[in-house]
PDB file of C-alpha atoms and ligand atoms in Angstrom:
ATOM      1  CA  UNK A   1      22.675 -34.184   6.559  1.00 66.00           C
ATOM      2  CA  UNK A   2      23.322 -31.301   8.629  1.00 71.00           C
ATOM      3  CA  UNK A   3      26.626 -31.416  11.265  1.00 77.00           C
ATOM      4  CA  UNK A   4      26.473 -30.188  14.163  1.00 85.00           C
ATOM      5  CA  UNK A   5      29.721 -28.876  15.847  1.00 90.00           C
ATOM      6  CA  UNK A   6      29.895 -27.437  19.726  1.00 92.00           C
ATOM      7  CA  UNK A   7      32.338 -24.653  20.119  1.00 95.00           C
ATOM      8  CA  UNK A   8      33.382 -23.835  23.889  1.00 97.00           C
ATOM      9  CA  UNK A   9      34.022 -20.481  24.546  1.00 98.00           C
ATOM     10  CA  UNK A  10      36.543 -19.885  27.789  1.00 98.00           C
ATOM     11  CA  UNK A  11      38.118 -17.318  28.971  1.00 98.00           C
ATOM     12  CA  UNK A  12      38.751 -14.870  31.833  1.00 98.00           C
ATOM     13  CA  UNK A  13      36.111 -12.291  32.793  1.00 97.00           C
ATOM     14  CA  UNK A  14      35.436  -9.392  31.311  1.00 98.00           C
ATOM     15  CA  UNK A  15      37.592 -10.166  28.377  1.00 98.00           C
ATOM     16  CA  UNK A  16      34.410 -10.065  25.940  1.00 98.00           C
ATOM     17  CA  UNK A  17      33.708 -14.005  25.167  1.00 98.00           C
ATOM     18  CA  UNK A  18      29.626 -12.977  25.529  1.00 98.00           C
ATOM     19  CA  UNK A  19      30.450  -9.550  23.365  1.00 98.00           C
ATOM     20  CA  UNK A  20      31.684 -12.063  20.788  1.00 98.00           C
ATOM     21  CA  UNK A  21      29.277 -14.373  20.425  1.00 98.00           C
ATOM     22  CA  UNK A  22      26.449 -11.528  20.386  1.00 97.00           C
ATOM     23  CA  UNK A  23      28.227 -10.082  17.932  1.00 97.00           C
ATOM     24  CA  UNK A  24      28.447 -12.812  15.648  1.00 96.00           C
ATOM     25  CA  UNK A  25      24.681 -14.419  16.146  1.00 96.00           C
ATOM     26  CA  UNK A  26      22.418 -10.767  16.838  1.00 96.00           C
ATOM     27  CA  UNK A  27      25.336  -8.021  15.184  1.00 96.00           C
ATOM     28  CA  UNK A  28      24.586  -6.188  18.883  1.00 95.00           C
ATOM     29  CA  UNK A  29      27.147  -5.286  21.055  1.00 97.00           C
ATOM     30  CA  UNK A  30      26.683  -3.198  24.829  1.00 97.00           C
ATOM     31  CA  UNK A  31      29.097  -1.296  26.895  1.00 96.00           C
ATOM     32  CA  UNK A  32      27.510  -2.402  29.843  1.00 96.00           C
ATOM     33  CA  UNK A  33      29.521  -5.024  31.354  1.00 96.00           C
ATOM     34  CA  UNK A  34      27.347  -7.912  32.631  1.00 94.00           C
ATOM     35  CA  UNK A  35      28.866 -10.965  34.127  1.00 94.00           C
ATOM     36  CA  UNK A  36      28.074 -14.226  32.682  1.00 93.00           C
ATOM     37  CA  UNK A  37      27.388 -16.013  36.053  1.00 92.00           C
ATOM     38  CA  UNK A  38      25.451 -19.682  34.296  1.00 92.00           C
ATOM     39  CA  UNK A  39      26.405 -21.327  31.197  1.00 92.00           C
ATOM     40  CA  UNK A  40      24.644 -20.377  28.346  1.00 95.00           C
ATOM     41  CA  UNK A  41      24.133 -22.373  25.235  1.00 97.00           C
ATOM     42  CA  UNK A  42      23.705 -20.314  21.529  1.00 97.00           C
ATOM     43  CA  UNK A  43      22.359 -22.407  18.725  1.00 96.00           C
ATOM     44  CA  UNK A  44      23.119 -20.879  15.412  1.00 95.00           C
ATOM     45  CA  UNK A  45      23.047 -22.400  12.275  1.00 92.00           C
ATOM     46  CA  UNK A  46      25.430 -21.554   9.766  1.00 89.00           C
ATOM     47  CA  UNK A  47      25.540 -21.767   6.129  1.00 80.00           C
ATOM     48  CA  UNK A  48      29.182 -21.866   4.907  1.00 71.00           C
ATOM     49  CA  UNK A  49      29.507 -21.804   1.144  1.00 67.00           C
ATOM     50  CA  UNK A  50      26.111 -24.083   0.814  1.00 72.00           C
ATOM     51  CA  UNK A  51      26.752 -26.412   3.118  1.00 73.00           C
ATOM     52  CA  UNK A  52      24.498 -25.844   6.945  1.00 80.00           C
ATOM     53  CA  UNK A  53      26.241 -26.515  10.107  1.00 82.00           C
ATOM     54  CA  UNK A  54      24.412 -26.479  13.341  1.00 89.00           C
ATOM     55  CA  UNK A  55      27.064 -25.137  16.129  1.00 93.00           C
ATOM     56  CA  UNK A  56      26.085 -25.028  19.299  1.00 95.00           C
ATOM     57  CA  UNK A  57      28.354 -22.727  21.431  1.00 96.00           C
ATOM     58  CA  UNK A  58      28.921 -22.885  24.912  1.00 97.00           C
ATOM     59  CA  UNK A  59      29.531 -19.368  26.282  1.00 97.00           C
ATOM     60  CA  UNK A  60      32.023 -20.698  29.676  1.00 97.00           C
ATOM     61  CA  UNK A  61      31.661 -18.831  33.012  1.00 95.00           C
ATOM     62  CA  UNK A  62      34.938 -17.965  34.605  1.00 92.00           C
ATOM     63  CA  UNK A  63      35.700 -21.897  35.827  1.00 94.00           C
ATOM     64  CA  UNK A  64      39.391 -22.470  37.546  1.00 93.00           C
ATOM     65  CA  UNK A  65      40.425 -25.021  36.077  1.00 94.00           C
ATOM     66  CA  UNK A  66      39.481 -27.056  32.676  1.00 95.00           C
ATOM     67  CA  UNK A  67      37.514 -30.345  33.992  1.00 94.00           C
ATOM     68  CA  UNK A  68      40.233 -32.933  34.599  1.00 91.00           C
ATOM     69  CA  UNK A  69      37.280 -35.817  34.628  1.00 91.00           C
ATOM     70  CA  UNK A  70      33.979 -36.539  33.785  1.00 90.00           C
ATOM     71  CA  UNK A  71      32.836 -36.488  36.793  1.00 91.00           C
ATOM     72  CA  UNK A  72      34.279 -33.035  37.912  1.00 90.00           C
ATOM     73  CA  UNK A  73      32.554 -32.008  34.787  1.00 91.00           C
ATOM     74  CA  UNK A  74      28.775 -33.185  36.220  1.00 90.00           C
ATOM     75  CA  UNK A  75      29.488 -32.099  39.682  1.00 89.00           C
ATOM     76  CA  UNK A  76      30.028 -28.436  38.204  1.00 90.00           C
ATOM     77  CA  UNK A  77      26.981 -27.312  36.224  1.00 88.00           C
ATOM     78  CA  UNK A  78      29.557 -24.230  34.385  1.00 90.00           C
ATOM     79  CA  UNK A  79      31.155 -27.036  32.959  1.00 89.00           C
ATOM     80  CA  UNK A  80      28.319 -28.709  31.380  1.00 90.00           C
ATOM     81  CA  UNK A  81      29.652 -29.793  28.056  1.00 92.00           C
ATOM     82  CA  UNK A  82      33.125 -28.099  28.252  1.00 94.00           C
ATOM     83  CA  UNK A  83      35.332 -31.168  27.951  1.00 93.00           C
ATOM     84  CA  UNK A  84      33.393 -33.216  25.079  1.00 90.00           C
ATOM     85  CA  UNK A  85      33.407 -30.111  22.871  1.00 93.00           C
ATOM     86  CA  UNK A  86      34.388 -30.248  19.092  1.00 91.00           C
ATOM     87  CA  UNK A  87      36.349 -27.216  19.012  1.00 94.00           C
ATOM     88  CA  UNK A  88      37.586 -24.612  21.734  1.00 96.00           C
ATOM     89  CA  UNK A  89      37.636 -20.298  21.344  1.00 98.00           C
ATOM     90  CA  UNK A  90      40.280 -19.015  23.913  1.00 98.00           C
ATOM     91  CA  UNK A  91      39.692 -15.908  24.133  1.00 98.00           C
ATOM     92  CA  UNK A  92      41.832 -13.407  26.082  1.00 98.00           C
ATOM     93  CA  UNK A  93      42.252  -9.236  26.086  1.00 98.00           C
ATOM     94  CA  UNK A  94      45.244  -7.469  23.789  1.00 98.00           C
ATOM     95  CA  UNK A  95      45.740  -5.203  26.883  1.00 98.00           C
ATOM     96  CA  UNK A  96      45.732  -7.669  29.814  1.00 98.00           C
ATOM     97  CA  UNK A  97      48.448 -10.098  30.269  1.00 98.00           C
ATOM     98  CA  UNK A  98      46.674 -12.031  32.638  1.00 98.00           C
ATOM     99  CA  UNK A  99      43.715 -12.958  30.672  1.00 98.00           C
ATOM    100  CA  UNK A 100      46.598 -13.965  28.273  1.00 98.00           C
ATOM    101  CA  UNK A 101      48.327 -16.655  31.139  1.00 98.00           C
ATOM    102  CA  UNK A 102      44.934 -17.825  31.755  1.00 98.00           C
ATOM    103  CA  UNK A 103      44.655 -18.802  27.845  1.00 98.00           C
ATOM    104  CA  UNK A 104      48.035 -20.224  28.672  1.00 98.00           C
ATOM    105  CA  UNK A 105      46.754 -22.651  31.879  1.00 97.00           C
ATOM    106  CA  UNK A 106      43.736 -23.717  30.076  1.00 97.00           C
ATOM    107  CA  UNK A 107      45.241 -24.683  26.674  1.00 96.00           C
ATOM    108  CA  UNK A 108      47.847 -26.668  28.643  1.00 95.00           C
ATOM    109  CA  UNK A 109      44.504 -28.151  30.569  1.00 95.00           C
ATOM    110  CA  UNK A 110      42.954 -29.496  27.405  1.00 95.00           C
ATOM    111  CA  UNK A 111      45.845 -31.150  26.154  1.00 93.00           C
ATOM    112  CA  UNK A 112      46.600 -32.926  29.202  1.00 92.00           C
ATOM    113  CA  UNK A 113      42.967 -33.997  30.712  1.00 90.00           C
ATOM    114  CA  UNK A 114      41.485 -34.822  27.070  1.00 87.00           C
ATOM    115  CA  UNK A 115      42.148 -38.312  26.392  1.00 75.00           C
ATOM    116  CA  UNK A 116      43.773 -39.869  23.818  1.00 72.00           C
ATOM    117  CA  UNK A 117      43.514 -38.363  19.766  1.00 67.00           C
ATOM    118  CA  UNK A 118      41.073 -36.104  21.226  1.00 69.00           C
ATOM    119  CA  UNK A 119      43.646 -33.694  22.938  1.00 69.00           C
ATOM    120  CA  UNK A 120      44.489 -32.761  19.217  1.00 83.00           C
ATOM    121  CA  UNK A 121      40.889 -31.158  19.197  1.00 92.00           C
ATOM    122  CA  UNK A 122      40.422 -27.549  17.456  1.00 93.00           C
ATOM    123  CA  UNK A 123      41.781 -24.570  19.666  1.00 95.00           C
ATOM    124  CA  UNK A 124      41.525 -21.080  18.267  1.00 96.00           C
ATOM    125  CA  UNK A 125      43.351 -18.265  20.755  1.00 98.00           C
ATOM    126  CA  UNK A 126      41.384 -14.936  20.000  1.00 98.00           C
ATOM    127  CA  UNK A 127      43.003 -11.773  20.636  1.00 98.00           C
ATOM    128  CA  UNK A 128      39.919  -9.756  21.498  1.00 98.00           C
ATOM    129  CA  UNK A 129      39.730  -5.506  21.850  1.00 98.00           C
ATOM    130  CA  UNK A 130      41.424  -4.562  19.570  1.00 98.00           C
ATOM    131  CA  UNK A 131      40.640  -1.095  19.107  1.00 98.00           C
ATOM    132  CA  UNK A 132      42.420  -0.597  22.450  1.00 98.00           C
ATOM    133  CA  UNK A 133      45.894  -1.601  20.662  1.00 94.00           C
ATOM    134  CA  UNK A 134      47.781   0.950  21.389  1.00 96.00           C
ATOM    135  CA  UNK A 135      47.601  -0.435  25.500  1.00 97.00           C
ATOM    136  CA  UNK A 136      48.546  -4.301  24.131  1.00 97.00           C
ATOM    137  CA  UNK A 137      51.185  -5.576  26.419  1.00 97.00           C
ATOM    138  CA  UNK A 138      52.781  -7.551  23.734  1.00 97.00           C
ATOM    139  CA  UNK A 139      53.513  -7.214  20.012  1.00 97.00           C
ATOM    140  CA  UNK A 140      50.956  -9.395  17.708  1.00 97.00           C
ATOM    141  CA  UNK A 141      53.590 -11.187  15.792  1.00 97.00           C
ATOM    142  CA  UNK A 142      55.109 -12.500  19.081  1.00 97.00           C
ATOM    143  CA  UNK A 143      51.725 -13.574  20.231  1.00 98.00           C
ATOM    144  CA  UNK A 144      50.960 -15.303  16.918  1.00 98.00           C
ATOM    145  CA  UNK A 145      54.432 -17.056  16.859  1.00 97.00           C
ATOM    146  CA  UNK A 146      54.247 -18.153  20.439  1.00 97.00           C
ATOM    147  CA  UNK A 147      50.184 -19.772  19.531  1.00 97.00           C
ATOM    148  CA  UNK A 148      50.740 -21.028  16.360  1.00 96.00           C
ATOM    149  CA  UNK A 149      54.312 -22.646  16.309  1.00 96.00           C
ATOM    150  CA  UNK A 150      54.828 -23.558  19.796  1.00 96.00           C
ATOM    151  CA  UNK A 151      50.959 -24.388  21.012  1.00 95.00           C
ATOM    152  CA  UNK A 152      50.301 -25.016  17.456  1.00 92.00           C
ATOM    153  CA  UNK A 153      46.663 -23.179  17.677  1.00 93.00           C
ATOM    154  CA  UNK A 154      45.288 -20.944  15.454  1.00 94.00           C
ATOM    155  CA  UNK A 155      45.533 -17.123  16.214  1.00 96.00           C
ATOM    156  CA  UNK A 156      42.853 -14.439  15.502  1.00 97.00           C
ATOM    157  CA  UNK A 157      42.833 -10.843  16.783  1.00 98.00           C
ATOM    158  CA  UNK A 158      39.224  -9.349  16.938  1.00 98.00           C
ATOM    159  CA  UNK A 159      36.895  -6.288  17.945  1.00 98.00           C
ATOM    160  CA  UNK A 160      33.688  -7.274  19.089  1.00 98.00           C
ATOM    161  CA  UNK A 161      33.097  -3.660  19.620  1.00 98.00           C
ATOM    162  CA  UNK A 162      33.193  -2.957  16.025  1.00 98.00           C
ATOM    163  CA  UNK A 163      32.337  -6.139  14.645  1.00 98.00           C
ATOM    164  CA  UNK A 164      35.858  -6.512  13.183  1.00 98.00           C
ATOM    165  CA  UNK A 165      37.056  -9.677  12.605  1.00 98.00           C
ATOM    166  CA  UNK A 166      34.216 -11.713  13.983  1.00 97.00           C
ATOM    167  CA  UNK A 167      32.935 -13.579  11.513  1.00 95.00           C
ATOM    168  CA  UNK A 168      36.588 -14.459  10.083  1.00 95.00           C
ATOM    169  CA  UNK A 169      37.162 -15.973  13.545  1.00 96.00           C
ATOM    170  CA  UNK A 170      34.260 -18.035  13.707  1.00 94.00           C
ATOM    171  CA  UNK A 171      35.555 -19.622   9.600  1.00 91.00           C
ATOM    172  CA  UNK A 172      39.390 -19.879  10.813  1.00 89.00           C
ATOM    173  CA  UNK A 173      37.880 -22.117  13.635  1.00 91.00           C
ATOM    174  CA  UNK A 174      35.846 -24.227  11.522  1.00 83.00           C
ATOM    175  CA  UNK A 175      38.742 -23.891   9.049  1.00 77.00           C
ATOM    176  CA  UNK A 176      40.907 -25.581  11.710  1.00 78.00           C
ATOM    177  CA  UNK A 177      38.467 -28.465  12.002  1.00 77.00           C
ATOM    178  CA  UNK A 178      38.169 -29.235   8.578  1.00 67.00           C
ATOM    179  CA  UNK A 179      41.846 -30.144   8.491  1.00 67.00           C
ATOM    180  CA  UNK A 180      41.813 -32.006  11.649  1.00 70.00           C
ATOM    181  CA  UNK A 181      38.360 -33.580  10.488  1.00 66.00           C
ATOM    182  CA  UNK A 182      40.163 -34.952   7.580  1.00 41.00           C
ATOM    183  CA  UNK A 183      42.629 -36.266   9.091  1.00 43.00           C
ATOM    184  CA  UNK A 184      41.282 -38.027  12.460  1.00 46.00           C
ATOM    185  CA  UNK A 185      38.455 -38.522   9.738  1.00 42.00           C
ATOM    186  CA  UNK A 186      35.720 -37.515  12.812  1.00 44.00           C
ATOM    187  CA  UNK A 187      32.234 -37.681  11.204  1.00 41.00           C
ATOM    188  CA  UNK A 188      30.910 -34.659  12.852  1.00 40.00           C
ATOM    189  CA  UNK A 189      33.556 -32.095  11.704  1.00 38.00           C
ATOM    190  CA  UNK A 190      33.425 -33.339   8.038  1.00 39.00           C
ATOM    191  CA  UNK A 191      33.425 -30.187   6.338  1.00 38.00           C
ATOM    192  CA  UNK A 192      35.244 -30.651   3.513  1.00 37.00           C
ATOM    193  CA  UNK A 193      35.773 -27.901   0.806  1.00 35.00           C
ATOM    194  CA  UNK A 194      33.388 -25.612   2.781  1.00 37.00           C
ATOM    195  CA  UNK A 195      35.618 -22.770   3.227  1.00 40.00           C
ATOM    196  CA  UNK A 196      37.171 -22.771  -0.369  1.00 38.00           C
ATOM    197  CA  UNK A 197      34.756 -20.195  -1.648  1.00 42.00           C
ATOM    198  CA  UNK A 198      35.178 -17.505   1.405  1.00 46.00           C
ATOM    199  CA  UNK A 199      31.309 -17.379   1.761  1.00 53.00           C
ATOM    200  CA  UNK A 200      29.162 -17.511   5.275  1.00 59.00           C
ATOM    201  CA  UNK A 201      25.715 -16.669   5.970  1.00 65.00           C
ATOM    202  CA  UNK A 202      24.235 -17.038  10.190  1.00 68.00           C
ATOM    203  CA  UNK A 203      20.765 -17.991   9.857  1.00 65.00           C
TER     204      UNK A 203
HETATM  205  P1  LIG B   1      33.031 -11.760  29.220  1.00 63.65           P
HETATM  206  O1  LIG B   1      33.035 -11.697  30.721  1.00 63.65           O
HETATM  207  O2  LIG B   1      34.304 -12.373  28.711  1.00 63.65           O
HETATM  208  O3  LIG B   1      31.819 -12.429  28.658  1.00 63.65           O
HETATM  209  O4  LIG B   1      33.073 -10.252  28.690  1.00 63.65           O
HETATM  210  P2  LIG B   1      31.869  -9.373  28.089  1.00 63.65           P
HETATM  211  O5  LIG B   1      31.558  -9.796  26.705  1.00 63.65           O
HETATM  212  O6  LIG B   1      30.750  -9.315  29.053  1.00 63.65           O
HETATM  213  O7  LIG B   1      32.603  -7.954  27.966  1.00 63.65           O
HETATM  214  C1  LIG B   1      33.228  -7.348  29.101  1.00 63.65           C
HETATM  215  C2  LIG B   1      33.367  -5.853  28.875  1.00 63.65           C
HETATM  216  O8  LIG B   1      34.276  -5.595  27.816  1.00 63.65           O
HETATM  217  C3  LIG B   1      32.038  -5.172  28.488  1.00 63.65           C
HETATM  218  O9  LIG B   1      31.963  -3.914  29.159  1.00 63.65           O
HETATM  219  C4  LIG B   1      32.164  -4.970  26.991  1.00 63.65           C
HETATM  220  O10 LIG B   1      31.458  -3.824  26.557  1.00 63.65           O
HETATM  221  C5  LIG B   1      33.677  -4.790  26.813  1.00 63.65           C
HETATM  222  N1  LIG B   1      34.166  -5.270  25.510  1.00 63.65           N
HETATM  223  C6  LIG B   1      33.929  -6.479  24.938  1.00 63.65           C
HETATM  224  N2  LIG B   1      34.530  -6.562  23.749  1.00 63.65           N
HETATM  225  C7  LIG B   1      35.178  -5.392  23.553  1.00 63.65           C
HETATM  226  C8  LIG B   1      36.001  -4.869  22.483  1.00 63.65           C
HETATM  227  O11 LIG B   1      36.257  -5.494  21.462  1.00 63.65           O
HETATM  228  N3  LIG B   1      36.517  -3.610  22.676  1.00 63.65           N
HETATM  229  C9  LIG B   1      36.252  -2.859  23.774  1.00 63.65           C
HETATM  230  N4  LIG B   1      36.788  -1.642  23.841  1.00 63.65           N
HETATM  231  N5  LIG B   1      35.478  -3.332  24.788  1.00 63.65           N
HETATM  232  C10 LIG B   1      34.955  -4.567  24.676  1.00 63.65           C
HETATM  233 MG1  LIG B   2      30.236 -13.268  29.590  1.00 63.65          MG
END
């Protein structure tokens, strides 16, 4: 049987969460800065170590505020999705400190409005340009301390410039839901042993 697992992708603008995703499905990246104005919904499927996954990854507009309700979520088409979602990419820019508070707001957002066991859902924080490091505004270890022990997320830092990183991200994500999979034993994030062997082909 084939999983399926929907990924939201949020950030602030311009801090590359389209780049990314581009990157990782078509290995294309552009200069040219184009706003992502509607949701848009990519459908790769993965094959991770011989096992197929069907993600389906929600690339966010810039929204204000995560969807405190189901029904803010219908009466706002960019939300479409947003607060159901398996797993979460937060993705902000090494140079731009407020890209990084907005990571901040809306991790805080998901862990408050989701209900229950889900609030412990998958959240990966992405670090994205960097091959403009020298301009970060703070040091990665601090960043990956702050995310990992205190919001207890994973942490990635990525160039979706130069393809570095990219694919990694996308396994430490589903890397993060096979452990909570196990544990909250959620049938559509079983994906048990996939990562073990390092290996992941994008169909
Ligand atoms: P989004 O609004 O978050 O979807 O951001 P985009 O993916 O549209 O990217 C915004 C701008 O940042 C574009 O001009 C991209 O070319 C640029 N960009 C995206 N990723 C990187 C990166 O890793 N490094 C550099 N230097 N620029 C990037
Ligand atoms: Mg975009």
């Amino acid at each position: 049987m084939v999983e399926t697992l929907s990924i939201a992708v949020i950030g602030a603008p311009g801090v590359g969460k389209t780049s990314i995703i581009r990157q990782f499905i078509y290995n294309d990246f552009s200069e040219v800065y184009t706003p992502t104005r509607t949701r848009y919904v990519y459908r790769p499927s993965v094959i991770l170590n011989g096992n197929m996954y069907d993600l389906k990854i929600l690339d966010v507009p810039p929204i204000s505020s995560f969807p405190s309700s189901s029904s803010q979520e219908w009466l706002d088409l960019r939300c479409r999705g947003v607060r159901n979602a398996n797993a979460y990419i937060l993705v902000y820019d090494i140079c731009c400190v407020e890209s990084f508070e907005y990571v901040k707001m809306i991790r805080q957002q998901i862990v408050e409005h989701r209900e229950g066991s889900s609030s412990e859902v998958p959240i990966l924080v992405v670090g994205n340009k960097r091959d403009l490091q020298r301009q970060r505004f703070m040091p990665r270890r601090a960043v990956s301390v702050l995310v990992k022990k205190t919001w207890k997320c994973g942490y990635v830092e990525c160039s979706a410039k130069f393809n570095w990183h990219i694919i990694l991200l996308f396994k430490e994500l589903l890397g993060i839901a096979v452990a909570r999979g196990m544990r909250q034993n959620h049938t559509s994030i079983r994906l048990q042993g996939a990562l073990q062997r390092n290996r992941c082909t994008i169909m």
